[in-house]
Short mmCIF file of C-alpha atoms in Angstrom, two decimals:
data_model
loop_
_atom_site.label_atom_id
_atom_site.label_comp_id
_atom_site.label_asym_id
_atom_site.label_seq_id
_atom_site.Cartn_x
_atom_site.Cartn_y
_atom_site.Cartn_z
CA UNK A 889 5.77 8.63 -4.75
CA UNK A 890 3.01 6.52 -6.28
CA UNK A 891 1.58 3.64 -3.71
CA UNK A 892 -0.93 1.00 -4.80
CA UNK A 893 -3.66 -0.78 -2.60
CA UNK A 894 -4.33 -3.58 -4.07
CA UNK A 895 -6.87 -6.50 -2.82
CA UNK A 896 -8.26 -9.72 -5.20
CA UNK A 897 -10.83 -7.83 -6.92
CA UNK A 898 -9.87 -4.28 -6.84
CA UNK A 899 -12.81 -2.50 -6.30
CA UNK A 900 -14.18 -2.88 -2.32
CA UNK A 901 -11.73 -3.57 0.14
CA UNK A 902 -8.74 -2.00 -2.01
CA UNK A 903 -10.60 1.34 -2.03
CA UNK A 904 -11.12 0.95 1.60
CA UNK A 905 -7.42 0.62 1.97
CA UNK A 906 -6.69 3.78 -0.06
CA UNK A 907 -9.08 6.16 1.29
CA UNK A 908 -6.93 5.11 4.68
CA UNK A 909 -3.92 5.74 2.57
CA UNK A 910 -5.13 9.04 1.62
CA UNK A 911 -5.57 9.92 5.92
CA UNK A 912 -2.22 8.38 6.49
CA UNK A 913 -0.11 10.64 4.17
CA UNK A 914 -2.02 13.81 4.75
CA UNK A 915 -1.21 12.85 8.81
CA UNK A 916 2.70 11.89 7.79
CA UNK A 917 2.97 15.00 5.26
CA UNK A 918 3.33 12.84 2.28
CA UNK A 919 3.35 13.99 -1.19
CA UNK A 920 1.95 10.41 -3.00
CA UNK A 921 -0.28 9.89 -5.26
CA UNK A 922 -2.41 6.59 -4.21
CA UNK A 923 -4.59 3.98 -6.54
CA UNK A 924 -5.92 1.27 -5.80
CA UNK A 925 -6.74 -2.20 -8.18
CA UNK A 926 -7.07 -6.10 -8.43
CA UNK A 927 -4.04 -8.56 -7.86
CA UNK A 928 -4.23 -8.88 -11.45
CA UNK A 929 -3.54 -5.58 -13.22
CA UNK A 930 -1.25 -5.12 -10.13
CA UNK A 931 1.38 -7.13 -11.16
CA UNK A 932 1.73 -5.22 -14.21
CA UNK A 933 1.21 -1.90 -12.66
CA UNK A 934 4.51 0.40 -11.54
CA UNK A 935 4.48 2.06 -7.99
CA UNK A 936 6.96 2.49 -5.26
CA UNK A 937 5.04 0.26 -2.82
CA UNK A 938 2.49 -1.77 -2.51
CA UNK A 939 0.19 -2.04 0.57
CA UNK A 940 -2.25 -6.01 0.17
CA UNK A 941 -3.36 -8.27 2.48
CA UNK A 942 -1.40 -10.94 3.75
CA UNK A 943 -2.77 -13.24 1.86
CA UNK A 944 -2.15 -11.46 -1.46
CA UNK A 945 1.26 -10.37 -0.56
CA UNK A 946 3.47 -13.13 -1.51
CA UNK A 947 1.56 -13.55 -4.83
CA UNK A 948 2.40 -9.79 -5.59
CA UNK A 949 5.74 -10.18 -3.93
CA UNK A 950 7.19 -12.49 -6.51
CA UNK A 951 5.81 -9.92 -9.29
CA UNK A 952 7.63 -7.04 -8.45
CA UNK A 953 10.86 -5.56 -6.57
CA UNK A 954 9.02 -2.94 -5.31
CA UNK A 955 8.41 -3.40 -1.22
CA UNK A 956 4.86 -4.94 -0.99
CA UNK A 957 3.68 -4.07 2.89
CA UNK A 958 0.91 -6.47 4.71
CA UNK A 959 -2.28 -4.48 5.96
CA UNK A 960 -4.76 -6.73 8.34
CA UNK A 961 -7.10 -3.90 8.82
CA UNK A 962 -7.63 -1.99 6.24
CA UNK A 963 -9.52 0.94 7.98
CA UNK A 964 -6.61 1.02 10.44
CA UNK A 965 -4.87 4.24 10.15
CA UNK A 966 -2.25 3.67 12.75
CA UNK A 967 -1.78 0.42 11.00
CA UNK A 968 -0.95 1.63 7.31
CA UNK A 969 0.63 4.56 8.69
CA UNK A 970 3.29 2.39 10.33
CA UNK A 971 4.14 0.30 7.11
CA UNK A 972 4.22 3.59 5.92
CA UNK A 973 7.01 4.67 8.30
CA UNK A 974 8.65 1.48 8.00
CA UNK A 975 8.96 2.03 3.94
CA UNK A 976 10.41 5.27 4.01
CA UNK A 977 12.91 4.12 6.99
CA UNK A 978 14.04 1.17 4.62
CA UNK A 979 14.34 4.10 1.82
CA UNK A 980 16.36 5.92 4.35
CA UNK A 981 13.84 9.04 4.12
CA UNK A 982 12.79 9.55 7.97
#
């Protein structure tokens, strides 16, 4: 599973939200492989799901199929871990 954080500039508060990736899947058990980027190269960038602000997400949404998940905190680990859960419960995996 690849997952992308993704924030406007892709460099401060998208590598925030991927080093909490990185603690979510290691508490779920998750074999992923997370990256993190600008809005930008985003759009043109393949993963299973995305995890963006809320503000970003409707941008991204209309760029991809893929599931794009709203994070308000990104240092929240109970936070990403439940859009998380939610993804692989829409994928039918839990």
């Amino acid at each position: 599973m690849k997952i992308l954080a993704v924030c406007g500039f892709g460099v401060g508060s998208s590598m925030v939200l991927k080093m909490t990736i990185d603690k979510a899947i290691r508490e779920l058990n998750i074999d992923a492989e997370v990256e993190n980027t600008d809005l930008s190269s985003a759009k043109s960038m393949d993963a299973d799901v995305y995890l963006t602000s809320s503000e970003l997400k409707e941008e991204l949404s209309r760029n991809t199929t893929k599931p794009v998940y709203p994070i308000k905190k990104y240092m929240d680990k109970e936070e990403v871990k439940d859009a998380l859960k939610q993804y692989l419960s829409e994928r039918g995996n839990e």
